[in-house]
């Protein structure tokens, strides 16, 4: 559009300050950005284009329409991405809360938490994985219970000889 306006109207269209609006391709793009996309001083440019010919004003209106639709589509895309991200985060939070509630209920019923501190030991975890409801809750959120059982020694490493402190 910048090149087209430069070729069609050239130096003949000036803004109220006396500056050429379409004298060079840079000026054309600058005018189209400010007056056509951001809509700053659109009336003055349209009025000057109408004096040159109604076809030029119609072409400027087409540019405004296309620029507005482009900006609107970009904003809709950003909005959709934000909504999608928030929905994913909420879904994950709900899944974590569901598993937490299920496991706490199973632990209370099976009396796994004898000490009442809600810190789980290796033995308590092994007993928890023997309960079908706990395994079902973990599988509902995509946890492979068999792999969890296989890796229990990695999750709960043996106590170190130095009083439980891990050394390098």
JSON list of C-alpha atoms in Angstrom, two decimals:
[
{"chain": "A", "resi": 1, "resn": "UNK", "atom": "CA", "xyz": [0.00, 0.00, 0.00]},
{"chain": "A", "resi": 2, "resn": "UNK", "atom": "CA", "xyz": [2.89, 2.36, 0.76]},
{"chain": "A", "resi": 3, "resn": "UNK", "atom": "CA", "xyz": [4.37, 1.91, -2.71]},
{"chain": "A", "resi": 4, "resn": "UNK", "atom": "CA", "xyz": [0.95, 2.17, -4.36]},
{"chain": "A", "resi": 5, "resn": "UNK", "atom": "CA", "xyz": [0.14, 5.47, -2.62]},
{"chain": "A", "resi": 6, "resn": "UNK", "atom": "CA", "xyz": [3.61, 6.79, -3.45]},
{"chain": "A", "resi": 7, "resn": "UNK", "atom": "CA", "xyz": [3.11, 5.98, -7.13]},
{"chain": "A", "resi": 8, "resn": "UNK", "atom": "CA", "xyz": [-0.49, 7.25, -7.33]},
{"chain": "A", "resi": 9, "resn": "UNK", "atom": "CA", "xyz": [-0.46, 10.50, -5.34]},
{"chain": "A", "resi": 10, "resn": "UNK", "atom": "CA", "xyz": [3.24, 11.24, -4.78]},
{"chain": "A", "resi": 11, "resn": "UNK", "atom": "CA", "xyz": [4.04, 14.74, -3.50]},
{"chain": "A", "resi": 12, "resn": "UNK", "atom": "CA", "xyz": [0.56, 16.17, -4.02]},
{"chain": "A", "resi": 13, "resn": "UNK", "atom": "CA", "xyz": [-0.98, 15.18, -0.66]},
{"chain": "A", "resi": 14, "resn": "UNK", "atom": "CA", "xyz": [0.21, 17.16, 2.35]},
{"chain": "A", "resi": 15, "resn": "UNK", "atom": "CA", "xyz": [-0.90, 17.09, 5.97]},
{"chain": "A", "resi": 16, "resn": "UNK", "atom": "CA", "xyz": [-2.08, 20.23, 7.83]},
{"chain": "A", "resi": 17, "resn": "UNK", "atom": "CA", "xyz": [1.51, 20.92, 8.97]},
{"chain": "A", "resi": 18, "resn": "UNK", "atom": "CA", "xyz": [2.57, 21.12, 5.32]},
{"chain": "A", "resi": 19, "resn": "UNK", "atom": "CA", "xyz": [4.53, 17.85, 5.29]},
{"chain": "A", "resi": 20, "resn": "UNK", "atom": "CA", "xyz": [4.24, 15.52, 2.32]},
{"chain": "A", "resi": 21, "resn": "UNK", "atom": "CA", "xyz": [2.34, 12.38, 3.26]},
{"chain": "A", "resi": 22, "resn": "UNK", "atom": "CA", "xyz": [3.31, 10.14, 0.36]},
{"chain": "A", "resi": 23, "resn": "UNK", "atom": "CA", "xyz": [6.45, 11.81, -1.04]},
{"chain": "A", "resi": 24, "resn": "UNK", "atom": "CA", "xyz": [8.70, 8.79, -0.46]},
{"chain": "A", "resi": 25, "resn": "UNK", "atom": "CA", "xyz": [8.02, 5.15, 0.35]},
{"chain": "A", "resi": 26, "resn": "UNK", "atom": "CA", "xyz": [9.18, 5.84, 3.93]},
{"chain": "A", "resi": 27, "resn": "UNK", "atom": "CA", "xyz": [6.74, 8.76, 4.25]},
{"chain": "A", "resi": 28, "resn": "UNK", "atom": "CA", "xyz": [3.98, 6.63, 2.74]},
{"chain": "A", "resi": 29, "resn": "UNK", "atom": "CA", "xyz": [4.58, 3.82, 5.23]},
{"chain": "A", "resi": 30, "resn": "UNK", "atom": "CA", "xyz": [4.83, 6.31, 8.09]},
{"chain": "A", "resi": 31, "resn": "UNK", "atom": "CA", "xyz": [1.54, 7.96, 7.08]},
{"chain": "A", "resi": 32, "resn": "UNK", "atom": "CA", "xyz": [-0.19, 4.61, 6.67]},
{"chain": "A", "resi": 33, "resn": "UNK", "atom": "CA", "xyz": [1.07, 3.42, 10.07]},
{"chain": "A", "resi": 34, "resn": "UNK", "atom": "CA", "xyz": [0.06, 6.53, 12.00]},
{"chain": "A", "resi": 35, "resn": "UNK", "atom": "CA", "xyz": [-3.06, 7.57, 10.10]},
{"chain": "A", "resi": 36, "resn": "UNK", "atom": "CA", "xyz": [-4.26, 4.21, 8.78]},
{"chain": "A", "resi": 37, "resn": "UNK", "atom": "CA", "xyz": [-3.35, 1.72, 11.49]},
{"chain": "A", "resi": 38, "resn": "UNK", "atom": "CA", "xyz": [-3.09, 3.72, 14.70]},
{"chain": "A", "resi": 39, "resn": "UNK", "atom": "CA", "xyz": [-5.78, 6.14, 13.42]},
{"chain": "A", "resi": 40, "resn": "UNK", "atom": "CA", "xyz": [-3.95, 9.32, 14.42]},
{"chain": "A", "resi": 41, "resn": "UNK", "atom": "CA", "xyz": [-5.07, 12.19, 12.18]},
{"chain": "A", "resi": 42, "resn": "UNK", "atom": "CA", "xyz": [-7.05, 10.05, 9.79]},
{"chain": "A", "resi": 43, "resn": "UNK", "atom": "CA", "xyz": [-9.57, 12.78, 8.97]},
{"chain": "A", "resi": 44, "resn": "UNK", "atom": "CA", "xyz": [-6.94, 15.16, 7.60]},
{"chain": "A", "resi": 45, "resn": "UNK", "atom": "CA", "xyz": [-5.40, 12.49, 5.34]},
{"chain": "A", "resi": 46, "resn": "UNK", "atom": "CA", "xyz": [-8.80, 11.34, 4.04]},
{"chain": "A", "resi": 47, "resn": "UNK", "atom": "CA", "xyz": [-9.80, 14.92, 3.32]},
{"chain": "A", "resi": 48, "resn": "UNK", "atom": "CA", "xyz": [-6.57, 15.54, 1.39]},
{"chain": "A", "resi": 49, "resn": "UNK", "atom": "CA", "xyz": [-7.02, 12.28, -0.55]},
{"chain": "A", "resi": 50, "resn": "UNK", "atom": "CA", "xyz": [-10.63, 13.17, -1.43]},
{"chain": "A", "resi": 51, "resn": "UNK", "atom": "CA", "xyz": [-9.44, 16.46, -2.91]},
{"chain": "A", "resi": 52, "resn": "UNK", "atom": "CA", "xyz": [-7.07, 14.47, -5.13]},
{"chain": "A", "resi": 53, "resn": "UNK", "atom": "CA", "xyz": [-9.78, 11.95, -6.08]},
{"chain": "A", "resi": 54, "resn": "UNK", "atom": "CA", "xyz": [-12.41, 9.79, -4.39]},
{"chain": "A", "resi": 55, "resn": "UNK", "atom": "CA", "xyz": [-10.66, 6.61, -5.58]},
{"chain": "A", "resi": 56, "resn": "UNK", "atom": "CA", "xyz": [-7.65, 7.44, -3.38]},
{"chain": "A", "resi": 57, "resn": "UNK", "atom": "CA", "xyz": [-9.86, 7.93, -0.32]},
{"chain": "A", "resi": 58, "resn": "UNK", "atom": "CA", "xyz": [-11.59, 4.58, -0.99]},
{"chain": "A", "resi": 59, "resn": "UNK", "atom": "CA", "xyz": [-8.22, 2.89, -1.28]},
{"chain": "A", "resi": 60, "resn": "UNK", "atom": "CA", "xyz": [-7.18, 4.45, 2.03]},
{"chain": "A", "resi": 61, "resn": "UNK", "atom": "CA", "xyz": [-10.38, 3.15, 3.63]},
{"chain": "A", "resi": 62, "resn": "UNK", "atom": "CA", "xyz": [-9.59, -0.34, 2.30]},
{"chain": "A", "resi": 63, "resn": "UNK", "atom": "CA", "xyz": [-6.16, -0.08, 3.91]},
{"chain": "A", "resi": 64, "resn": "UNK", "atom": "CA", "xyz": [-7.75, 0.97, 7.22]},
{"chain": "A", "resi": 65, "resn": "UNK", "atom": "CA", "xyz": [-10.13, -2.00, 7.05]},
{"chain": "A", "resi": 66, "resn": "UNK", "atom": "CA", "xyz": [-7.35, -4.49, 6.32]},
{"chain": "A", "resi": 67, "resn": "UNK", "atom": "CA", "xyz": [-5.04, -3.03, 8.97]},
{"chain": "A", "resi": 68, "resn": "UNK", "atom": "CA", "xyz": [-7.80, -3.12, 11.59]},
{"chain": "A", "resi": 69, "resn": "UNK", "atom": "CA", "xyz": [-8.67, -6.73, 10.76]},
{"chain": "A", "resi": 70, "resn": "UNK", "atom": "CA", "xyz": [-5.01, -7.71, 10.96]},
{"chain": "A", "resi": 71, "resn": "UNK", "atom": "CA", "xyz": [-4.54, -6.10, 14.37]},
{"chain": "A", "resi": 72, "resn": "UNK", "atom": "CA", "xyz": [-7.82, -7.59, 15.60]},
{"chain": "A", "resi": 73, "resn": "UNK", "atom": "CA", "xyz": [-6.77, -11.09, 14.49]},
{"chain": "A", "resi": 74, "resn": "UNK", "atom": "CA", "xyz": [-3.43, -10.72, 16.24]},
{"chain": "A", "resi": 75, "resn": "UNK", "atom": "CA", "xyz": [-5.15, -9.66, 19.46]},
{"chain": "A", "resi": 76, "resn": "UNK", "atom": "CA", "xyz": [-7.61, -12.56, 19.20]},
{"chain": "A", "resi": 77, "resn": "UNK", "atom": "CA", "xyz": [-4.66, -14.93, 18.76]},
{"chain": "A", "resi": 78, "resn": "UNK", "atom": "CA", "xyz": [-2.96, -13.58, 21.88]},
{"chain": "A", "resi": 79, "resn": "UNK", "atom": "CA", "xyz": [-6.20, -13.80, 23.83]},
{"chain": "A", "resi": 80, "resn": "UNK", "atom": "CA", "xyz": [-6.79, -17.40, 22.74]},
{"chain": "A", "resi": 81, "resn": "UNK", "atom": "CA", "xyz": [-3.24, -18.35, 23.75]},
{"chain": "A", "resi": 82, "resn": "UNK", "atom": "CA", "xyz": [-3.70, -16.78, 27.21]},
{"chain": "A", "resi": 83, "resn": "UNK", "atom": "CA", "xyz": [-7.04, -18.54, 27.73]},
{"chain": "A", "resi": 84, "resn": "UNK", "atom": "CA", "xyz": [-5.50, -21.85, 26.64]},
{"chain": "A", "resi": 85, "resn": "UNK", "atom": "CA", "xyz": [-2.57, -21.44, 29.01]},
{"chain": "A", "resi": 86, "resn": "UNK", "atom": "CA", "xyz": [-4.82, -20.54, 31.95]},
{"chain": "A", "resi": 87, "resn": "UNK", "atom": "CA", "xyz": [-7.12, -23.49, 31.21]},
{"chain": "A", "resi": 88, "resn": "UNK", "atom": "CA", "xyz": [-4.16, -25.90, 31.10]},
{"chain": "A", "resi": 89, "resn": "UNK", "atom": "CA", "xyz": [-2.80, -24.54, 34.37]},
{"chain": "A", "resi": 90, "resn": "UNK", "atom": "CA", "xyz": [-6.19, -24.81, 36.06]},
{"chain": "A", "resi": 91, "resn": "UNK", "atom": "CA", "xyz": [-6.66, -28.36, 34.77]},
{"chain": "A", "resi": 92, "resn": "UNK", "atom": "CA", "xyz": [-3.27, -29.38, 36.17]},
{"chain": "A", "resi": 93, "resn": "UNK", "atom": "CA", "xyz": [-4.03, -27.72, 39.51]},
{"chain": "A", "resi": 94, "resn": "UNK", "atom": "CA", "xyz": [-7.35, -29.53, 39.75]},
{"chain": "A", "resi": 95, "resn": "UNK", "atom": "CA", "xyz": [-5.68, -32.85, 38.95]},
{"chain": "A", "resi": 96, "resn": "UNK", "atom": "CA", "xyz": [-3.03, -32.33, 41.63]},
{"chain": "A", "resi": 97, "resn": "UNK", "atom": "CA", "xyz": [-5.68, -31.38, 44.20]},
{"chain": "A", "resi": 98, "resn": "UNK", "atom": "CA", "xyz": [-7.77, -34.43, 43.26]},
{"chain": "A", "resi": 99, "resn": "UNK", "atom": "CA", "xyz": [-4.84, -36.82, 43.74]},
{"chain": "A", "resi": 100, "resn": "UNK", "atom": "CA", "xyz": [-3.83, -35.10, 46.98]},
{"chain": "A", "resi": 101, "resn": "UNK", "atom": "CA", "xyz": [-7.33, -35.42, 48.42]},
{"chain": "A", "resi": 102, "resn": "UNK", "atom": "CA", "xyz": [-7.65, -39.03, 47.31]},
{"chain": "A", "resi": 103, "resn": "UNK", "atom": "CA", "xyz": [-4.29, -40.01, 48.77]},
{"chain": "A", "resi": 104, "resn": "UNK", "atom": "CA", "xyz": [-4.96, -38.18, 52.04]},
{"chain": "A", "resi": 105, "resn": "UNK", "atom": "CA", "xyz": [-8.31, -39.94, 52.38]},
{"chain": "A", "resi": 106, "resn": "UNK", "atom": "CA", "xyz": [-6.72, -43.34, 51.73]},
{"chain": "A", "resi": 107, "resn": "UNK", "atom": "CA", "xyz": [-3.89, -42.58, 54.15]},
{"chain": "A", "resi": 108, "resn": "UNK", "atom": "CA", "xyz": [-6.33, -41.60, 56.91]},
{"chain": "A", "resi": 109, "resn": "UNK", "atom": "CA", "xyz": [-8.43, -44.70, 56.35]},
{"chain": "A", "resi": 110, "resn": "UNK", "atom": "CA", "xyz": [-5.48, -47.07, 56.26]},
{"chain": "A", "resi": 111, "resn": "UNK", "atom": "CA", "xyz": [-3.85, -45.37, 59.23]},
{"chain": "A", "resi": 112, "resn": "UNK", "atom": "CA", "xyz": [-0.63, -44.89, 57.29]},
{"chain": "A", "resi": 113, "resn": "UNK", "atom": "CA", "xyz": [-0.02, -41.61, 59.04]},
{"chain": "A", "resi": 114, "resn": "UNK", "atom": "CA", "xyz": [0.57, -42.84, 62.56]},
{"chain": "A", "resi": 115, "resn": "UNK", "atom": "CA", "xyz": [2.88, -39.95, 63.37]},
{"chain": "A", "resi": 116, "resn": "UNK", "atom": "CA", "xyz": [0.42, -37.34, 62.00]},
{"chain": "A", "resi": 117, "resn": "UNK", "atom": "CA", "xyz": [3.04, -35.11, 60.34]},
{"chain": "A", "resi": 118, "resn": "UNK", "atom": "CA", "xyz": [1.90, -35.83, 56.75]},
{"chain": "A", "resi": 119, "resn": "UNK", "atom": "CA", "xyz": [5.48, -36.64, 55.73]},
{"chain": "A", "resi": 120, "resn": "UNK", "atom": "CA", "xyz": [5.46, -40.01, 54.10]},
{"chain": "A", "resi": 121, "resn": "UNK", "atom": "CA", "xyz": [8.13, -42.62, 54.64]},
{"chain": "A", "resi": 122, "resn": "UNK", "atom": "CA", "xyz": [9.19, -45.38, 52.26]},
{"chain": "A", "resi": 123, "resn": "UNK", "atom": "CA", "xyz": [7.20, -47.95, 54.20]},
{"chain": "A", "resi": 124, "resn": "UNK", "atom": "CA", "xyz": [4.07, -45.78, 54.30]},
{"chain": "A", "resi": 125, "resn": "UNK", "atom": "CA", "xyz": [4.42, -45.15, 50.56]},
{"chain": "A", "resi": 126, "resn": "UNK", "atom": "CA", "xyz": [4.71, -48.88, 49.86]},
{"chain": "A", "resi": 127, "resn": "UNK", "atom": "CA", "xyz": [1.60, -49.56, 51.93]},
{"chain": "A", "resi": 128, "resn": "UNK", "atom": "CA", "xyz": [-0.21, -46.74, 50.12]},
{"chain": "A", "resi": 129, "resn": "UNK", "atom": "CA", "xyz": [0.57, -48.28, 46.72]},
{"chain": "A", "resi": 130, "resn": "UNK", "atom": "CA", "xyz": [-1.00, -51.55, 47.89]},
{"chain": "A", "resi": 131, "resn": "UNK", "atom": "CA", "xyz": [-4.39, -49.80, 48.10]},
{"chain": "A", "resi": 132, "resn": "UNK", "atom": "CA", "xyz": [-6.40, -49.98, 44.87]},
{"chain": "A", "resi": 133, "resn": "UNK", "atom": "CA", "xyz": [-8.02, -46.53, 45.33]},
{"chain": "A", "resi": 134, "resn": "UNK", "atom": "CA", "xyz": [-4.62, -44.85, 45.65]},
{"chain": "A", "resi": 135, "resn": "UNK", "atom": "CA", "xyz": [-3.34, -46.55, 42.50]},
{"chain": "A", "resi": 136, "resn": "UNK", "atom": "CA", "xyz": [-6.51, -45.58, 40.62]},
{"chain": "A", "resi": 137, "resn": "UNK", "atom": "CA", "xyz": [-6.13, -41.92, 41.66]},
{"chain": "A", "resi": 138, "resn": "UNK", "atom": "CA", "xyz": [-2.53, -41.89, 40.47]},
{"chain": "A", "resi": 139, "resn": "UNK", "atom": "CA", "xyz": [-3.44, -43.58, 37.18]},
{"chain": "A", "resi": 140, "resn": "UNK", "atom": "CA", "xyz": [-6.23, -41.02, 36.62]},
{"chain": "A", "resi": 141, "resn": "UNK", "atom": "CA", "xyz": [-3.60, -38.30, 36.28]},
{"chain": "A", "resi": 142, "resn": "UNK", "atom": "CA", "xyz": [-1.25, -40.37, 34.12]},
{"chain": "A", "resi": 143, "resn": "UNK", "atom": "CA", "xyz": [1.16, -41.79, 36.70]},
{"chain": "A", "resi": 144, "resn": "UNK", "atom": "CA", "xyz": [2.55, -45.21, 35.83]},
{"chain": "A", "resi": 145, "resn": "UNK", "atom": "CA", "xyz": [2.18, -47.00, 39.16]},
{"chain": "A", "resi": 146, "resn": "UNK", "atom": "CA", "xyz": [4.38, -49.94, 38.09]},
{"chain": "A", "resi": 147, "resn": "UNK", "atom": "CA", "xyz": [7.26, -47.59, 37.29]},
{"chain": "A", "resi": 148, "resn": "UNK", "atom": "CA", "xyz": [6.62, -45.77, 40.56]},
{"chain": "A", "resi": 149, "resn": "UNK", "atom": "CA", "xyz": [6.99, -49.03, 42.46]},
{"chain": "A", "resi": 150, "resn": "UNK", "atom": "CA", "xyz": [10.13, -49.91, 40.48]},
{"chain": "A", "resi": 151, "resn": "UNK", "atom": "CA", "xyz": [11.69, -46.53, 41.34]},
{"chain": "A", "resi": 152, "resn": "UNK", "atom": "CA", "xyz": [10.74, -46.42, 45.01]},
{"chain": "A", "resi": 153, "resn": "UNK", "atom": "CA", "xyz": [14.40, -46.77, 46.03]},
{"chain": "A", "resi": 154, "resn": "UNK", "atom": "CA", "xyz": [15.27, -43.71, 43.94]},
{"chain": "A", "resi": 155, "resn": "UNK", "atom": "CA", "xyz": [12.42, -41.67, 45.44]},
{"chain": "A", "resi": 156, "resn": "UNK", "atom": "CA", "xyz": [13.30, -42.72, 49.00]},
{"chain": "A", "resi": 157, "resn": "UNK", "atom": "CA", "xyz": [17.10, -43.21, 49.12]},
{"chain": "A", "resi": 158, "resn": "UNK", "atom": "CA", "xyz": [18.52, -45.21, 51.99]},
{"chain": "A", "resi": 159, "resn": "UNK", "atom": "CA", "xyz": [19.58, -43.28, 55.06]},
{"chain": "A", "resi": 160, "resn": "UNK", "atom": "CA", "xyz": [23.23, -42.27, 54.87]},
{"chain": "A", "resi": 161, "resn": "UNK", "atom": "CA", "xyz": [25.72, -43.34, 57.53]},
{"chain": "A", "resi": 162, "resn": "UNK", "atom": "CA", "xyz": [26.30, -39.74, 58.58]},
{"chain": "A", "resi": 163, "resn": "UNK", "atom": "CA", "xyz": [22.95, -39.24, 60.31]},
{"chain": "A", "resi": 164, "resn": "UNK", "atom": "CA", "xyz": [20.81, -38.79, 57.23]},
{"chain": "A", "resi": 165, "resn": "UNK", "atom": "CA", "xyz": [22.89, -36.06, 55.62]},
{"chain": "A", "resi": 166, "resn": "UNK", "atom": "CA", "xyz": [23.65, -36.43, 51.94]},
{"chain": "A", "resi": 167, "resn": "UNK", "atom": "CA", "xyz": [27.31, -35.79, 51.11]},
{"chain": "A", "resi": 168, "resn": "UNK", "atom": "CA", "xyz": [28.95, -35.18, 47.76]}
]
